[in-house]
Short mmCIF file of N, CA and C in Angstrom, two decimals:
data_model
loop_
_atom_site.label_atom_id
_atom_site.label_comp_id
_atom_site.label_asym_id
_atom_site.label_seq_id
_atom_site.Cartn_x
_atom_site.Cartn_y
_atom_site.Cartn_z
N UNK C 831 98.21 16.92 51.61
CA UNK C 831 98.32 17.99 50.63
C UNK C 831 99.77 18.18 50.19
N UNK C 832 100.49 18.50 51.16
CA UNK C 832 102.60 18.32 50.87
C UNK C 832 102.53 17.24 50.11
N UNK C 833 102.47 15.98 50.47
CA UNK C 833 102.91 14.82 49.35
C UNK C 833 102.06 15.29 47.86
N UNK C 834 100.71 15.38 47.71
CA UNK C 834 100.16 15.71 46.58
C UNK C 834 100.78 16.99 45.27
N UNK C 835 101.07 17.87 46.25
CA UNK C 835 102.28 19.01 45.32
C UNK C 835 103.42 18.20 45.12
N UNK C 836 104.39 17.97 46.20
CA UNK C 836 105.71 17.18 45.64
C UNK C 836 105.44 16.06 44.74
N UNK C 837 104.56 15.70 44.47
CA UNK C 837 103.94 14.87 42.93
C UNK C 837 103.97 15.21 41.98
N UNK C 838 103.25 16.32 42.48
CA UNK C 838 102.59 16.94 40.63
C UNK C 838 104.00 18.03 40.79
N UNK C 839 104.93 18.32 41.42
CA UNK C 839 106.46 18.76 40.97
C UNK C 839 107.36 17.88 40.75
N UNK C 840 107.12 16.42 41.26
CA UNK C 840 107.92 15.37 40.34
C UNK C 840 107.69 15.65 38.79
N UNK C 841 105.90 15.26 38.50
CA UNK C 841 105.58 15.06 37.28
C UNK C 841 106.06 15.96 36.28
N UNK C 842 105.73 17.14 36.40
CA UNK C 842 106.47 18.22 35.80
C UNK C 842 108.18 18.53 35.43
N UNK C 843 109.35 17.68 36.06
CA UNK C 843 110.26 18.34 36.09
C UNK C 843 110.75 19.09 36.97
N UNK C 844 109.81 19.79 37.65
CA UNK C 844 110.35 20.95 38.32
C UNK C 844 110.75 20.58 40.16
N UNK C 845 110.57 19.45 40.11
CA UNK C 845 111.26 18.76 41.81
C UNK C 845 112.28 19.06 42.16
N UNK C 846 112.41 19.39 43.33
CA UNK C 846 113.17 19.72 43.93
C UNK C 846 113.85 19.07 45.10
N UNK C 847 115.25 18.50 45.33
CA UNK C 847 116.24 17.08 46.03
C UNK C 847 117.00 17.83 46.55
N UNK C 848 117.70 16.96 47.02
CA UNK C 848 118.04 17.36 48.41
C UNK C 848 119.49 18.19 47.62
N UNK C 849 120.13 19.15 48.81
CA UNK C 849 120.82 19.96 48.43
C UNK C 849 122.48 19.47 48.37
N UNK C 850 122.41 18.61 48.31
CA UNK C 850 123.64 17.98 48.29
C UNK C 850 123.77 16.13 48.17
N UNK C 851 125.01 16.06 47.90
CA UNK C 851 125.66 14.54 48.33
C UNK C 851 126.70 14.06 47.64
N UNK C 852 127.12 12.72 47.49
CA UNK C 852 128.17 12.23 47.66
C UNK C 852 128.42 11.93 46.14
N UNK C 853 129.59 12.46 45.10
CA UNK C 853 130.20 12.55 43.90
C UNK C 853 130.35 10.74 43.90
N UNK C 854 129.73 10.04 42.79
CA UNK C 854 129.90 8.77 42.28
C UNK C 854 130.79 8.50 41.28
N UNK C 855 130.50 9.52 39.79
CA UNK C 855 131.19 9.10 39.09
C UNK C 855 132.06 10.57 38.42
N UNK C 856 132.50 11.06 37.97
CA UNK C 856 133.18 12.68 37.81
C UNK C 856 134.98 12.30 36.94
N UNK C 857 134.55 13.39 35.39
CA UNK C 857 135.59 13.51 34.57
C UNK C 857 135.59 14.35 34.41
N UNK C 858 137.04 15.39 34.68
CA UNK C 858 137.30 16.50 34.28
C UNK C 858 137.21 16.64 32.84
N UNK C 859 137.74 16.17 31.57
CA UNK C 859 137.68 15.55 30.43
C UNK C 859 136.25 15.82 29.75
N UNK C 860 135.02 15.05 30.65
CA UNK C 860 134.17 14.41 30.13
C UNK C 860 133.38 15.89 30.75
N UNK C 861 133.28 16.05 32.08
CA UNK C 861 132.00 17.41 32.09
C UNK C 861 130.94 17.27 32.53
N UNK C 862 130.89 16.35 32.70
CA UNK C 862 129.56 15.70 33.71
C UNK C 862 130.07 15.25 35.07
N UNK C 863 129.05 15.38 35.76
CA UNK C 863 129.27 14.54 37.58
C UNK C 863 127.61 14.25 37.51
N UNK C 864 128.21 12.94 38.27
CA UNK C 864 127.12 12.49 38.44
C UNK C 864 126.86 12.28 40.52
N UNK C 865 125.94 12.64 41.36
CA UNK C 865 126.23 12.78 42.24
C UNK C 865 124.83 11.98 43.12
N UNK C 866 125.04 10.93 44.01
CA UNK C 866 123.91 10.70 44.68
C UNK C 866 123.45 11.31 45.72
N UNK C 867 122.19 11.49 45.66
CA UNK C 867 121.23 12.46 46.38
C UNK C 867 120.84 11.49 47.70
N UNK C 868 121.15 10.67 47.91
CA UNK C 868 120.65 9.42 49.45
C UNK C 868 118.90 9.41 49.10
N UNK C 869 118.10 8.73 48.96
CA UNK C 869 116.92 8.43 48.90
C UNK C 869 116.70 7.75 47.61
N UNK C 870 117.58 6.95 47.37
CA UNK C 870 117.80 6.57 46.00
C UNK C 870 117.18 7.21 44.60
N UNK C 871 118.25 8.63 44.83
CA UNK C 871 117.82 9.52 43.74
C UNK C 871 119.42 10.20 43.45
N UNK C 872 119.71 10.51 41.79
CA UNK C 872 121.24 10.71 41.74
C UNK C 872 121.07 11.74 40.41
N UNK C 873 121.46 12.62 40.88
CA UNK C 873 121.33 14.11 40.04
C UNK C 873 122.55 13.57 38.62
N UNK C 874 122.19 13.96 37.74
CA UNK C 874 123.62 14.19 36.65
C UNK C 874 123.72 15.57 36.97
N UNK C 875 124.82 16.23 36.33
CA UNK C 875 125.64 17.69 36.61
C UNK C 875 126.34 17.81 35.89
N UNK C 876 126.18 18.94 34.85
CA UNK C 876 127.11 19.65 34.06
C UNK C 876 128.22 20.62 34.41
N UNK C 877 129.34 20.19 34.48
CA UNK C 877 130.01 21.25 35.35
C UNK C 877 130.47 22.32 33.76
N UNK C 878 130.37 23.67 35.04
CA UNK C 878 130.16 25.02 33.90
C UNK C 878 130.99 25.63 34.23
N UNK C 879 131.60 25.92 35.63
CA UNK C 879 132.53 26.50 36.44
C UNK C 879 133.45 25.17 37.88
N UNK C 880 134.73 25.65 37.71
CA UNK C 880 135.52 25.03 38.61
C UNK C 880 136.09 23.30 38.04
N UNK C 881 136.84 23.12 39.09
CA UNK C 881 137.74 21.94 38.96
C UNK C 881 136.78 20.71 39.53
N UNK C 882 136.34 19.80 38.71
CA UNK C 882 135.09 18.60 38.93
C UNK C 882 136.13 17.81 39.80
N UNK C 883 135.09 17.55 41.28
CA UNK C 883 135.09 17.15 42.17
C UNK C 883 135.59 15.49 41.59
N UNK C 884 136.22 14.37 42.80
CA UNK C 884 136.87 13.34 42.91
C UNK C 884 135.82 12.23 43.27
N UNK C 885 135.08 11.29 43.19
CA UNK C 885 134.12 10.47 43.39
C UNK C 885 134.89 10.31 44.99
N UNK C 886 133.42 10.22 45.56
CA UNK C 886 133.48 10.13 46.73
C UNK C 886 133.91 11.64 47.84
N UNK C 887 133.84 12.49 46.96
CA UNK C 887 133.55 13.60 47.37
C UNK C 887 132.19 14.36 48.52
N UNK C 888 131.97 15.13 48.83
CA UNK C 888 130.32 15.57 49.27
C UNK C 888 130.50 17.02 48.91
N UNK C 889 129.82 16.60 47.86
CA UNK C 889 129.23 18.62 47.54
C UNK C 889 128.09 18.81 48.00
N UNK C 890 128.19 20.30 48.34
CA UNK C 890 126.48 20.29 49.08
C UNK C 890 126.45 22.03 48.47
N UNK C 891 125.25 22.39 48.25
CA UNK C 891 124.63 23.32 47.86
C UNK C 891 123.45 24.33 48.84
N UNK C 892 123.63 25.54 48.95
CA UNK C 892 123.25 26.18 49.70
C UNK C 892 121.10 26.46 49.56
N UNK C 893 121.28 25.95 48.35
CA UNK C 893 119.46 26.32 47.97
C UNK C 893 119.48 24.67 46.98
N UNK C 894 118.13 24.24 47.22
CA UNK C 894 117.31 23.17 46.65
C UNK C 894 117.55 23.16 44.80
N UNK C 895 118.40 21.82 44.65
CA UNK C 895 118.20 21.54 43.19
C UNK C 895 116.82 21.84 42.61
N UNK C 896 117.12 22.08 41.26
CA UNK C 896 116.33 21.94 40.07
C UNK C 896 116.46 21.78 38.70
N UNK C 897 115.62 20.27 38.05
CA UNK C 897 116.13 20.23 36.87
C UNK C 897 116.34 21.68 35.72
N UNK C 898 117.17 21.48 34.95
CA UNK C 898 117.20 22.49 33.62
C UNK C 898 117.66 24.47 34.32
N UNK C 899 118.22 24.26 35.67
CA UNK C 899 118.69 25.15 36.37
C UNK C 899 120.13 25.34 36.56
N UNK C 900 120.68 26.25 36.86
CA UNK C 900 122.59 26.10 37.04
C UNK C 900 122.08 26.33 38.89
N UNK C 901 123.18 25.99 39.00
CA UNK C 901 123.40 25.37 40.54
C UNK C 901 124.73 25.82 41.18
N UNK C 902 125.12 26.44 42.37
CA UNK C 902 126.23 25.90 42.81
C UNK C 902 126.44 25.26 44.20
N UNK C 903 127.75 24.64 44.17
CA UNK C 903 128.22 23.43 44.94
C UNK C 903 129.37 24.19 45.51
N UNK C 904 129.36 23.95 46.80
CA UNK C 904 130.92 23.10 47.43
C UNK C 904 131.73 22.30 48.04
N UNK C 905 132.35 22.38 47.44
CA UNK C 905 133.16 20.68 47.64
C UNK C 905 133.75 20.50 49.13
N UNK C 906 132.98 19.71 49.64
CA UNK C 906 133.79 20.03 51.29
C UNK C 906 135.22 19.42 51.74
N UNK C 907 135.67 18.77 50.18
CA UNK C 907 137.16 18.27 50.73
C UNK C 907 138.40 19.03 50.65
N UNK C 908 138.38 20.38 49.91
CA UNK C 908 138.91 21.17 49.10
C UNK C 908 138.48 22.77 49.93
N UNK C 909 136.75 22.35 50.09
CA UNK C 909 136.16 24.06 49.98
C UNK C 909 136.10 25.13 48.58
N UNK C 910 136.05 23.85 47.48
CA UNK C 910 136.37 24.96 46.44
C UNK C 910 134.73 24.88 46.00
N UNK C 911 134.72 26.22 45.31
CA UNK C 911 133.00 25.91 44.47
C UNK C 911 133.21 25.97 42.96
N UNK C 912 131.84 24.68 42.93
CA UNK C 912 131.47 24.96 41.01
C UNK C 912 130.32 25.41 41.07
N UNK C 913 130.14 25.68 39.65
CA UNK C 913 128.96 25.70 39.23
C UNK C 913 128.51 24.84 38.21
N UNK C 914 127.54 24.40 38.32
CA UNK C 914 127.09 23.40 37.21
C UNK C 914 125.45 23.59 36.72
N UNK C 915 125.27 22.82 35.63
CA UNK C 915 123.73 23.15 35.44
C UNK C 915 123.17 21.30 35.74
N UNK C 916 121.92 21.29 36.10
CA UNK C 916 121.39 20.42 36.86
C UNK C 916 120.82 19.60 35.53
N UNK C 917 121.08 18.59 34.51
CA UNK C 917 120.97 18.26 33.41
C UNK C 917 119.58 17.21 34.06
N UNK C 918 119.92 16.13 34.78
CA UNK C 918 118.35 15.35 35.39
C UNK C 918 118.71 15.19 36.60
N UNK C 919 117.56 14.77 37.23
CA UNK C 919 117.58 14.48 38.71
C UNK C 919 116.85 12.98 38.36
N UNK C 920 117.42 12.13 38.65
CA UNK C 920 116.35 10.32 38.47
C UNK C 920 116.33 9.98 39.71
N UNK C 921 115.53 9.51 40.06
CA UNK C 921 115.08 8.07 41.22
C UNK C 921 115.29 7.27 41.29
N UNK C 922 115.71 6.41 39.88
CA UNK C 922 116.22 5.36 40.16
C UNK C 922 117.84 5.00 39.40
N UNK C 923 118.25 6.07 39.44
CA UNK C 923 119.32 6.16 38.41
C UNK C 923 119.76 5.28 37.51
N UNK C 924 118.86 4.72 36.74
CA UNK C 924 119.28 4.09 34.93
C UNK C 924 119.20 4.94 34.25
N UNK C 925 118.58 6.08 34.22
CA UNK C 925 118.63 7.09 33.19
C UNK C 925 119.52 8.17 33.17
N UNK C 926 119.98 8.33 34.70
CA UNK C 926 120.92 9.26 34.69
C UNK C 926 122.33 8.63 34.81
N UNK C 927 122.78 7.52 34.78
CA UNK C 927 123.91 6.46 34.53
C UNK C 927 123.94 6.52 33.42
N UNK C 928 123.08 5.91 32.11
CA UNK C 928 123.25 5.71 30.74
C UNK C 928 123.14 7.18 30.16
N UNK C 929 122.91 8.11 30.34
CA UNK C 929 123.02 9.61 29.96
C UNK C 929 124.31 10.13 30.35
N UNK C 930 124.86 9.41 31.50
CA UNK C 930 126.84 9.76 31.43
C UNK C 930 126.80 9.38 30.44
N UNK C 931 126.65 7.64 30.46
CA UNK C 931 127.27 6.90 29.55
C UNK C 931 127.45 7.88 28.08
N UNK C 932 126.34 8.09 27.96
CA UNK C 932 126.46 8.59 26.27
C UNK C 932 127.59 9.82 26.73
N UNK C 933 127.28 10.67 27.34
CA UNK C 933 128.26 12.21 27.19
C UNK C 933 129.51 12.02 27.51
N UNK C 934 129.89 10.52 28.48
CA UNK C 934 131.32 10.09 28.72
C UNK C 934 132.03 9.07 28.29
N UNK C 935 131.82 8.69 27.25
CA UNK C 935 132.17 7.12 26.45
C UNK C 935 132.58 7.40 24.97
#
């Protein structure tokens, strides 16, 4: 029954990943972070508030992502927090790589 809901909350959008992980790609400039979630799943992130974290960072978040939600993070190398809004969460990250691409290129 658990796996059958976390389905039909994939399908929808409304899934919910893990509360943190490790900053991949991040431009202060550009406004996006892109951050992997470990289960080969990698959130994009709009940062809305604070100074965007350094790749290879670990932000972690106190409550469960969600797409089309603001979020906050903190950065455990620093201790500083952002806030960002949760733009996609992918699985296999080509869609959320080429969706930097466009907002950072």
């Amino acid at each position: 029954m658990t796996s059958a809901l976390t389905g039909l909350m994939m399908l929808t959008g409304a899934a919910q990943a893990a509360s943190g992980g490790t900053v991949i790609l991040s431009q202060q400039e550009c406004g996006y972070i892109m951050v992997n979630l470990g289960g080969g799943s990698q959130a994009l992130l709009k940062l809305i508030r604070g100074e965007a974290p350094r790749p290879g960072d670990r932000v972690d978040s106190e409550s469960a992502l969600q797409v089309r939600e603001f979020a906050d993070f903190t950065n455990r190398r620093d201790q500083q927090e952002i806030t960002v809004w949760v733009d996609m969460i992918d699985r296999s990250s080509h869609r959320a790589l080429g969706r930097y691409g466009q907002y950072c290129n």
